[in-house]
Amino acid sequence: MNAPTDTSTKTFHGGCPHDCPDTCSMVYTVKDNKLISVTGNKDHPMTRGGLCVKLKDYEKRHYHPDRLLYPLKRTGAKGSKQFKRITWEEALTEITSKWKAIIASDGPHAIMPNSYLGNQGLVHGLNGGDAFFNRMGATVCERTFCGEGSCTAWLLTVGPTAGVDPESFSHSKYIVIWACNSVSTNLHHWHIIHEAQKRGAKVVVVDSYASKTAKEADWHIAPKPGTDGALAMAMMNVIIAEGLVDQDYIDNYTIGYKELAERAKTRTPEWAEKITGISAEDIRKFAREYATTPPAAIRLGVALERSYGGSQAIRAVTCLPALIGAWRHVGGGALQFPVWEHPYRFDVISRPDLIPEGTPVVNNLQLGRVLTGETKLNTPIKSMMVWNTNPITQAPETDKIIKGLEREDLFTVVAEHFMSDTAAYADIVLPAAMGAEMEDMVLSWGHLYLTYNEKCIEPPGEALPNNEIFRQLAKRMGYEDENFKWNDTECLENYVDWASPTCEGIDLNYLRQHGFARLKAFGDKDTRARHAKGEFPTPSGKCQFIAEGAKNFVAGPFRQMYEGFQPGEDIDPLPDYVASRETPDTNPALAAKYPLNIISPKSHGFLNSCYANVAEKIKGQGEQFVMINQLDATARNIKAGDVVKVFNDRGAFEGLAKISDDVNAGIVVATLGYWRQLNNGTVNCISSAEFGDMGHSTTFSDNLVEVALS
């Protein structure tokens, strides 16, 4: 690597920065200082040289004609996209002058950051601005778009473990993919599973609609949205009642079995059938096969949390491997986020020690309520900086967010690549650098490799990397802390615990040479059985079927590592089924107006809202659509290709009707990521901002709607 193939062509190590568990190792090819191609790194054991449909022409995104190249200042109404070019000096001076004035008049709590995983880099990603805003004393942004309730449930049950190595699924004989569309959102893990399937492993997909992955499974189980917890509890009932447990494993490596077994007694398959729509016979078959086909592995998808009781469902699913002793085997157990065994120093990245005591917290899911004043704050928000996220498409209750962003007294700064839906409402827009234009290490939440990203070209125009933007802002705000002066290399030297046993034989120079490195992770894919003898990183050292005295919390990296004002509600010591808020069964009065449950999974052709402004990607993904069963379509006089309106009291959006038996009657599907400025609304117009049961998780799959011809 990094050796010229001729006098003007060089290759460099890359890491995909997008919000995806795969974190592909890539190869940048540069000729005459221009990025001419991006390919997968064939040497990487997990990603194996493949790229998804989003990344196959990644270099074109760097040179897209609509890319933002210069700082801009708003000249027209908010949302009008009327801006004029200004210099960086003018932009930074206006931003910091406004902030200093707001701090003087209202205090720093009147300013809030808003970021997410539009970039997964340690330096330029989710937490890259934390230290700056923590030093300012700004309101802390709690960021719980995806996976945070899952994290709370997982940590309570098995602790910060990576669980099953995703590569070890090659040894599994019974694979359950629970609420994850791997083909579209975890492609490289799907390849491993598919190879195991070819060798005889049975693949079961649990998902409320027939996703691309479900169609590749040996068995698709489709519970009603939000009822997965009932299915998992009924599986427990069967496994315990029929003596399919591994009693030795339970006795030595778990706590709370007696209490769990008592609760599971009444969670029979017949009970679950009425809730889930899955026959009692199929539930028994599923439980028996899972318990008697070792090694059995479960891949938990983040979509499992997206209803009110979703995190309790995840606790229930996470208990299943210990019940049957699946953890004893290579390729047995469960996989959530391997990131828990990565050696990242989030305390150094985020600097929570800088946060003044009593600093308030705002959750990004409820941004619309905050900006409109519906949520009463002691200090209302007067300014917000947004980077690595596009809340108008990705956050719920979109219409409220827009109403809040239209406030003339709200000073909004957005760092972006394109004039996104959110950037259109900014007062100052800052052009941000893209992946090949900056050095970073890209966080992975889907495998056990560190991934290095090498800067190989200069940003076009006057675009700057996120970290450089914060360095410049810190300088003008007068922040003299050492970390605000680190260049990107110095950040990487400090942001990783290179002395960790997991980094044995690995340092930054090694990564620069090789592009990636596998962590020392309790064995390799052929030997790792992380919890064969228990050793769970929980307070008890065991798998915790019961968590006495547990309180609700959001994991630190999702709230700038701040421990103040955690949710703190009591959590049921045991897992159980917790019903959704908005279903025909649980809310018949609302269902009389809005009778259909809606699911809003990720799009195959977009990565959240990234690429949803690119004509080629829109062509591949298709126009915004609404998938509906023929029975529901006929009842509404809807035909394939009709423009339909999906609505409830929160808002509405339009899409093309796609009539399909991939969804059962009573359910519609519309995928996330489409841009509002290119469509008549998007799916999050109808989404509720109410939290799920743990970790302030989302309820994107806990919404009732009606569909009608537009």
JSON list of N, CA and C in Angstrom, two decimals, residues 331-385:
[
{"chain": "A", "resi": 331, "resn": "GLY", "atom": "N", "xyz": [-19.24, -20.12, 17.92]},
{"chain": "A", "resi": 331, "resn": "GLY", "atom": "CA", "xyz": [-20.41, -19.93, 17.06]},
{"chain": "A", "resi": 331, "resn": "GLY", "atom": "C", "xyz": [-21.72, -20.09, 17.81]},
{"chain": "A", "resi": 332, "resn": "GLY", "atom": "N", "xyz": [-21.68, -20.05, 19.13]},
{"chain": "A", "resi": 332, "resn": "GLY", "atom": "CA", "xyz": [-22.90, -20.12, 19.93]},
{"chain": "A", "resi": 332, "resn": "GLY", "atom": "C", "xyz": [-23.02, -18.91, 20.84]},
{"chain": "A", "resi": 333, "resn": "GLY", "atom": "N", "xyz": [-24.25, -18.42, 21.01]},
{"chain": "A", "resi": 333, "resn": "GLY", "atom": "CA", "xyz": [-24.48, -17.27, 21.87]},
{"chain": "A", "resi": 333, "resn": "GLY", "atom": "C", "xyz": [-25.28, -16.21, 21.16]},
{"chain": "A", "resi": 334, "resn": "ALA", "atom": "N", "xyz": [-24.94, -14.95, 21.39]},
{"chain": "A", "resi": 334, "resn": "ALA", "atom": "CA", "xyz": [-25.65, -13.85, 20.76]},
{"chain": "A", "resi": 334, "resn": "ALA", "atom": "C", "xyz": [-24.67, -12.75, 20.39]},
{"chain": "A", "resi": 335, "resn": "LEU", "atom": "N", "xyz": [-25.05, -11.98, 19.37]},
{"chain": "A", "resi": 335, "resn": "LEU", "atom": "CA", "xyz": [-24.25, -10.86, 18.86]},
{"chain": "A", "resi": 335, "resn": "LEU", "atom": "C", "xyz": [-25.10, -9.61, 18.87]},
{"chain": "A", "resi": 336, "resn": "GLN", "atom": "N", "xyz": [-24.60, -8.59, 19.56]},
{"chain": "A", "resi": 336, "resn": "GLN", "atom": "CA", "xyz": [-25.24, -7.27, 19.53]},
{"chain": "A", "resi": 336, "resn": "GLN", "atom": "C", "xyz": [-24.24, -6.29, 18.91]},
{"chain": "A", "resi": 337, "resn": "PHE", "atom": "N", "xyz": [-23.44, -5.60, 19.72]},
{"chain": "A", "resi": 337, "resn": "PHE", "atom": "CA", "xyz": [-22.43, -4.67, 19.21]},
{"chain": "A", "resi": 337, "resn": "PHE", "atom": "C", "xyz": [-21.04, -5.10, 19.69]},
{"chain": "A", "resi": 338, "resn": "PRO", "atom": "N", "xyz": [-20.16, -5.59, 18.84]},
{"chain": "A", "resi": 338, "resn": "PRO", "atom": "CA", "xyz": [-18.80, -5.93, 19.27]},
{"chain": "A", "resi": 338, "resn": "PRO", "atom": "C", "xyz": [-18.00, -4.74, 19.79]},
{"chain": "A", "resi": 339, "resn": "VAL", "atom": "N", "xyz": [-18.50, -3.53, 19.58]},
{"chain": "A", "resi": 339, "resn": "VAL", "atom": "CA", "xyz": [-17.77, -2.33, 20.00]},
{"chain": "A", "resi": 339, "resn": "VAL", "atom": "C", "xyz": [-17.42, -2.34, 21.49]},
{"chain": "A", "resi": 340, "resn": "TRP", "atom": "N", "xyz": [-18.16, -3.13, 22.28]},
{"chain": "A", "resi": 340, "resn": "TRP", "atom": "CA", "xyz": [-17.89, -3.13, 23.73]},
{"chain": "A", "resi": 340, "resn": "TRP", "atom": "C", "xyz": [-16.49, -3.64, 24.06]},
{"chain": "A", "resi": 341, "resn": "GLU", "atom": "N", "xyz": [-15.85, -4.35, 23.15]},
{"chain": "A", "resi": 341, "resn": "GLU", "atom": "CA", "xyz": [-14.49, -4.82, 23.42]},
{"chain": "A", "resi": 341, "resn": "GLU", "atom": "C", "xyz": [-13.44, -4.02, 22.66]},
{"chain": "A", "resi": 342, "resn": "HIS", "atom": "N", "xyz": [-13.84, -2.93, 22.04]},
{"chain": "A", "resi": 342, "resn": "HIS", "atom": "CA", "xyz": [-12.88, -2.06, 21.37]},
{"chain": "A", "resi": 342, "resn": "HIS", "atom": "C", "xyz": [-12.26, -1.10, 22.38]},
{"chain": "A", "resi": 343, "resn": "PRO", "atom": "N", "xyz": [-10.99, -0.74, 22.20]},
{"chain": "A", "resi": 343, "resn": "PRO", "atom": "CA", "xyz": [-10.27, 0.03, 23.22]},
{"chain": "A", "resi": 343, "resn": "PRO", "atom": "C", "xyz": [-10.35, 1.55, 23.04]},
{"chain": "A", "resi": 344, "resn": "TYR", "atom": "N", "xyz": [-11.54, 2.06, 22.81]},
{"chain": "A", "resi": 344, "resn": "TYR", "atom": "CA", "xyz": [-11.68, 3.50, 22.59]},
{"chain": "A", "resi": 344, "resn": "TYR", "atom": "C", "xyz": [-11.76, 4.23, 23.93]},
{"chain": "A", "resi": 345, "resn": "ARG", "atom": "N", "xyz": [-11.11, 5.38, 24.00]},
{"chain": "A", "resi": 345, "resn": "ARG", "atom": "CA", "xyz": [-11.07, 6.16, 25.26]},
{"chain": "A", "resi": 345, "resn": "ARG", "atom": "C", "xyz": [-12.08, 7.32, 25.15]},
{"chain": "A", "resi": 346, "resn": "PHE", "atom": "N", "xyz": [-13.34, 6.98, 25.37]},
{"chain": "A", "resi": 346, "resn": "PHE", "atom": "CA", "xyz": [-14.38, 7.98, 25.20]},
{"chain": "A", "resi": 346, "resn": "PHE", "atom": "C", "xyz": [-14.26, 9.12, 26.22]},
{"chain": "A", "resi": 347, "resn": "ASP", "atom": "N", "xyz": [-13.65, 8.85, 27.37]},
{"chain": "A", "resi": 347, "resn": "ASP", "atom": "CA", "xyz": [-13.46, 9.92, 28.34]},
{"chain": "A", "resi": 347, "resn": "ASP", "atom": "C", "xyz": [-12.49, 10.98, 27.81]},
{"chain": "A", "resi": 348, "resn": "VAL", "atom": "N", "xyz": [-11.49, 10.55, 27.03]},
{"chain": "A", "resi": 348, "resn": "VAL", "atom": "CA", "xyz": [-10.54, 11.48, 26.42]},
{"chain": "A", "resi": 348, "resn": "VAL", "atom": "C", "xyz": [-11.17, 12.19, 25.23]},
{"chain": "A", "resi": 349, "resn": "ILE", "atom": "N", "xyz": [-11.95, 11.47, 24.46]},
{"chain": "A", "resi": 349, "resn": "ILE", "atom": "CA", "xyz": [-12.61, 12.07, 23.29]},
{"chain": "A", "resi": 349, "resn": "ILE", "atom": "C", "xyz": [-13.62, 13.13, 23.73]},
{"chain": "A", "resi": 350, "resn": "SER", "atom": "N", "xyz": [-14.44, 12.80, 24.71]},
{"chain": "A", "resi": 350, "resn": "SER", "atom": "CA", "xyz": [-15.58, 13.65, 25.07]},
{"chain": "A", "resi": 350, "resn": "SER", "atom": "C", "xyz": [-15.28, 14.63, 26.20]},
{"chain": "A", "resi": 351, "resn": "ARG", "atom": "N", "xyz": [-14.30, 14.34, 27.04]},
{"chain": "A", "resi": 351, "resn": "ARG", "atom": "CA", "xyz": [-13.95, 15.20, 28.18]},
{"chain": "A", "resi": 351, "resn": "ARG", "atom": "C", "xyz": [-15.17, 15.53, 29.05]},
{"chain": "A", "resi": 352, "resn": "PRO", "atom": "N", "xyz": [-15.82, 14.52, 29.63]},
{"chain": "A", "resi": 352, "resn": "PRO", "atom": "CA", "xyz": [-16.95, 14.81, 30.52]},
{"chain": "A", "resi": 352, "resn": "PRO", "atom": "C", "xyz": [-16.53, 15.55, 31.77]},
{"chain": "A", "resi": 353, "resn": "ASP", "atom": "N", "xyz": [-15.24, 15.52, 32.10]},
{"chain": "A", "resi": 353, "resn": "ASP", "atom": "CA", "xyz": [-14.76, 16.25, 33.28]},
{"chain": "A", "resi": 353, "resn": "ASP", "atom": "C", "xyz": [-14.93, 17.75, 33.12]},
{"chain": "A", "resi": 354, "resn": "LEU", "atom": "N", "xyz": [-15.14, 18.22, 31.88]},
{"chain": "A", "resi": 354, "resn": "LEU", "atom": "CA", "xyz": [-15.32, 19.65, 31.64]},
{"chain": "A", "resi": 354, "resn": "LEU", "atom": "C", "xyz": [-16.76, 20.11, 31.85]},
{"chain": "A", "resi": 355, "resn": "ILE", "atom": "N", "xyz": [-17.70, 19.18, 31.98]},
{"chain": "A", "resi": 355, "resn": "ILE", "atom": "CA", "xyz": [-19.12, 19.55, 32.06]},
{"chain": "A", "resi": 355, "resn": "ILE", "atom": "C", "xyz": [-19.43, 20.12, 33.43]},
{"chain": "A", "resi": 356, "resn": "PRO", "atom": "N", "xyz": [-19.92, 21.34, 33.50]},
{"chain": "A", "resi": 356, "resn": "PRO", "atom": "CA", "xyz": [-20.29, 21.91, 34.80]},
{"chain": "A", "resi": 356, "resn": "PRO", "atom": "C", "xyz": [-21.43, 21.12, 35.45]},
{"chain": "A", "resi": 357, "resn": "GLU", "atom": "N", "xyz": [-21.39, 20.98, 36.74]},
{"chain": "A", "resi": 357, "resn": "GLU", "atom": "CA", "xyz": [-22.44, 20.28, 37.47]},
{"chain": "A", "resi": 357, "resn": "GLU", "atom": "C", "xyz": [-23.78, 20.97, 37.23]},
{"chain": "A", "resi": 358, "resn": "GLY", "atom": "N", "xyz": [-24.81, 20.16, 37.02]},
{"chain": "A", "resi": 358, "resn": "GLY", "atom": "CA", "xyz": [-26.15, 20.71, 36.80]},
{"chain": "A", "resi": 358, "resn": "GLY", "atom": "C", "xyz": [-26.48, 21.02, 35.36]},
{"chain": "A", "resi": 359, "resn": "THR", "atom": "N", "xyz": [-25.56, 20.72, 34.44]},
{"chain": "A", "resi": 359, "resn": "THR", "atom": "CA", "xyz": [-25.83, 20.97, 33.02]},
{"chain": "A", "resi": 359, "resn": "THR", "atom": "C", "xyz": [-27.03, 20.14, 32.57]},
{"chain": "A", "resi": 360, "resn": "PRO", "atom": "N", "xyz": [-28.02, 20.75, 31.92]},
{"chain": "A", "resi": 360, "resn": "PRO", "atom": "CA", "xyz": [-29.21, 20.01, 31.51]},
{"chain": "A", "resi": 360, "resn": "PRO", "atom": "C", "xyz": [-28.95, 19.13, 30.29]},
{"chain": "A", "resi": 361, "resn": "VAL", "atom": "N", "xyz": [-29.90, 18.25, 30.02]},
{"chain": "A", "resi": 361, "resn": "VAL", "atom": "CA", "xyz": [-29.80, 17.30, 28.91]},
{"chain": "A", "resi": 361, "resn": "VAL", "atom": "C", "xyz": [-31.04, 17.43, 28.04]},
{"chain": "A", "resi": 362, "resn": "VAL", "atom": "N", "xyz": [-30.83, 17.45, 26.72]},
{"chain": "A", "resi": 362, "resn": "VAL", "atom": "CA", "xyz": [-31.92, 17.43, 25.75]},
{"chain": "A", "resi": 362, "resn": "VAL", "atom": "C", "xyz": [-31.73, 16.21, 24.87]},
{"chain": "A", "resi": 363, "resn": "ASN", "atom": "N", "xyz": [-32.81, 15.47, 24.62]},
{"chain": "A", "resi": 363, "resn": "ASN", "atom": "CA", "xyz": [-32.72, 14.29, 23.77]},
{"chain": "A", "resi": 363, "resn": "ASN", "atom": "C", "xyz": [-33.05, 14.67, 22.33]},
{"chain": "A", "resi": 364, "resn": "ASN", "atom": "N", "xyz": [-32.23, 14.15, 21.37]},
{"chain": "A", "resi": 364, "resn": "ASN", "atom": "CA", "xyz": [-32.43, 14.55, 19.97]},
{"chain": "A", "resi": 364, "resn": "ASN", "atom": "C", "xyz": [-33.70, 13.98, 19.35]},
{"chain": "A", "resi": 365, "resn": "LEU", "atom": "N", "xyz": [-34.27, 12.94, 19.93]},
{"chain": "A", "resi": 365, "resn": "LEU", "atom": "CA", "xyz": [-35.54, 12.44, 19.40]},
{"chain": "A", "resi": 365, "resn": "LEU", "atom": "C", "xyz": [-36.67, 13.44, 19.62]},
{"chain": "A", "resi": 366, "resn": "GLN", "atom": "N", "xyz": [-36.54, 14.24, 20.66]},
{"chain": "A", "resi": 366, "resn": "GLN", "atom": "CA", "xyz": [-37.59, 15.18, 21.02]},
{"chain": "A", "resi": 366, "resn": "GLN", "atom": "C", "xyz": [-37.20, 16.62, 20.68]},
{"chain": "A", "resi": 367, "resn": "LEU", "atom": "N", "xyz": [-36.35, 16.74, 19.65]},
{"chain": "A", "resi": 367, "resn": "LEU", "atom": "CA", "xyz": [-35.87, 18.04, 19.22]},
{"chain": "A", "resi": 367, "resn": "LEU", "atom": "C", "xyz": [-37.02, 18.98, 18.86]},
{"chain": "A", "resi": 368, "resn": "GLY", "atom": "N", "xyz": [-38.02, 18.48, 18.14]},
{"chain": "A", "resi": 368, "resn": "GLY", "atom": "CA", "xyz": [-39.13, 19.33, 17.74]},
{"chain": "A", "resi": 368, "resn": "GLY", "atom": "C", "xyz": [-39.86, 19.91, 18.95]},
{"chain": "A", "resi": 369, "resn": "ARG", "atom": "N", "xyz": [-40.06, 19.10, 19.96]},
{"chain": "A", "resi": 369, "resn": "ARG", "atom": "CA", "xyz": [-40.73, 19.57, 21.17]},
{"chain": "A", "resi": 369, "resn": "ARG", "atom": "C", "xyz": [-39.90, 20.61, 21.91]},
{"chain": "A", "resi": 370, "resn": "VAL", "atom": "N", "xyz": [-38.59, 20.42, 21.87]},
{"chain": "A", "resi": 370, "resn": "VAL", "atom": "CA", "xyz": [-37.69, 21.37, 22.55]},
{"chain": "A", "resi": 370, "resn": "VAL", "atom": "C", "xyz": [-37.66, 22.71, 21.82]},
{"chain": "A", "resi": 371, "resn": "LEU", "atom": "N", "xyz": [-37.50, 22.67, 20.50]},
{"chain": "A", "resi": 371, "resn": "LEU", "atom": "CA", "xyz": [-37.36, 23.91, 19.74]},
{"chain": "A", "resi": 371, "resn": "LEU", "atom": "C", "xyz": [-38.65, 24.71, 19.66]},
{"chain": "A", "resi": 372, "resn": "THR", "atom": "N", "xyz": [-39.80, 24.04, 19.78]},
{"chain": "A", "resi": 372, "resn": "THR", "atom": "CA", "xyz": [-41.08, 24.75, 19.73]},
{"chain": "A", "resi": 372, "resn": "THR", "atom": "C", "xyz": [-41.56, 25.21, 21.10]},
{"chain": "A", "resi": 373, "resn": "GLY", "atom": "N", "xyz": [-40.83, 24.81, 22.14]},
{"chain": "A", "resi": 373, "resn": "GLY", "atom": "CA", "xyz": [-41.24, 25.19, 23.48]},
{"chain": "A", "resi": 373, "resn": "GLY", "atom": "C", "xyz": [-42.25, 24.26, 24.12]},
{"chain": "A", "resi": 374, "resn": "GLU", "atom": "N", "xyz": [-42.64, 23.21, 23.41]},
{"chain": "A", "resi": 374, "resn": "GLU", "atom": "CA", "xyz": [-43.56, 22.24, 23.99]},
{"chain": "A", "resi": 374, "resn": "GLU", "atom": "C", "xyz": [-42.93, 21.58, 25.22]},
{"chain": "A", "resi": 375, "resn": "THR", "atom": "N", "xyz": [-41.64, 21.27, 25.13]},
{"chain": "A", "resi": 375, "resn": "THR", "atom": "CA", "xyz": [-40.89, 20.83, 26.30]},
{"chain": "A", "resi": 375, "resn": "THR", "atom": "C", "xyz": [-40.31, 22.07, 26.97]},
{"chain": "A", "resi": 376, "resn": "LYS", "atom": "N", "xyz": [-40.70, 22.29, 28.21]},
{"chain": "A", "resi": 376, "resn": "LYS", "atom": "CA", "xyz": [-40.29, 23.49, 28.93]},
{"chain": "A", "resi": 376, "resn": "LYS", "atom": "C", "xyz": [-38.90, 23.30, 29.54]},
{"chain": "A", "resi": 377, "resn": "LEU", "atom": "N", "xyz": [-37.98, 24.14, 29.13]},
{"chain": "A", "resi": 377, "resn": "LEU", "atom": "CA", "xyz": [-36.63, 24.13, 29.68]},
{"chain": "A", "resi": 377, "resn": "LEU", "atom": "C", "xyz": [-36.41, 25.35, 30.55]},
{"chain": "A", "resi": 378, "resn": "ASN", "atom": "N", "xyz": [-35.58, 25.21, 31.57]},
{"chain": "A", "resi": 378, "resn": "ASN", "atom": "CA", "xyz": [-35.25, 26.38, 32.39]},
{"chain": "A", "resi": 378, "resn": "ASN", "atom": "C", "xyz": [-34.57, 27.45, 31.56]},
{"chain": "A", "resi": 379, "resn": "THR", "atom": "N", "xyz": [-33.77, 26.99, 30.61]},
{"chain": "A", "resi": 379, "resn": "THR", "atom": "CA", "xyz": [-33.12, 27.91, 29.66]},
{"chain": "A", "resi": 379, "resn": "THR", "atom": "C", "xyz": [-33.47, 27.45, 28.25]},
{"chain": "A", "resi": 380, "resn": "PRO", "atom": "N", "xyz": [-34.37, 28.12, 27.55]},
{"chain": "A", "resi": 380, "resn": "PRO", "atom": "CA", "xyz": [-34.73, 27.72, 26.19]},
{"chain": "A", "resi": 380, "resn": "PRO", "atom": "C", "xyz": [-33.52, 27.76, 25.26]},
{"chain": "A", "resi": 381, "resn": "ILE", "atom": "N", "xyz": [-33.54, 26.90, 24.26]},
{"chain": "A", "resi": 381, "resn": "ILE", "atom": "CA", "xyz": [-32.43, 26.82, 23.30]},
{"chain": "A", "resi": 381, "resn": "ILE", "atom": "C", "xyz": [-32.50, 28.01, 22.34]},
{"chain": "A", "resi": 382, "resn": "LYS", "atom": "N", "xyz": [-31.39, 28.76, 22.26]},
{"chain": "A", "resi": 382, "resn": "LYS", "atom": "CA", "xyz": [-31.30, 29.90, 21.36]},
{"chain": "A", "resi": 382, "resn": "LYS", "atom": "C", "xyz": [-30.35, 29.65, 20.18]},
{"chain": "A", "resi": 383, "resn": "SER", "atom": "N", "xyz": [-29.53, 28.60, 20.29]},
{"chain": "A", "resi": 383, "resn": "SER", "atom": "CA", "xyz": [-28.63, 28.28, 19.18]},
{"chain": "A", "resi": 383, "resn": "SER", "atom": "C", "xyz": [-28.35, 26.79, 19.19]},
{"chain": "A", "resi": 384, "resn": "MET", "atom": "N", "xyz": [-28.16, 26.24, 17.98]},
{"chain": "A", "resi": 384, "resn": "MET", "atom": "CA", "xyz": [-27.86, 24.82, 17.83]},
{"chain": "A", "resi": 384, "resn": "MET", "atom": "C", "xyz": [-26.86, 24.64, 16.70]},
{"chain": "A", "resi": 385, "resn": "MET", "atom": "N", "xyz": [-25.87, 23.76, 16.93]},
{"chain": "A", "resi": 385, "resn": "MET", "atom": "CA", "xyz": [-24.97, 23.38, 15.86]},
{"chain": "A", "resi": 385, "resn": "MET", "atom": "C", "xyz": [-25.22, 21.92, 15.51]}
]
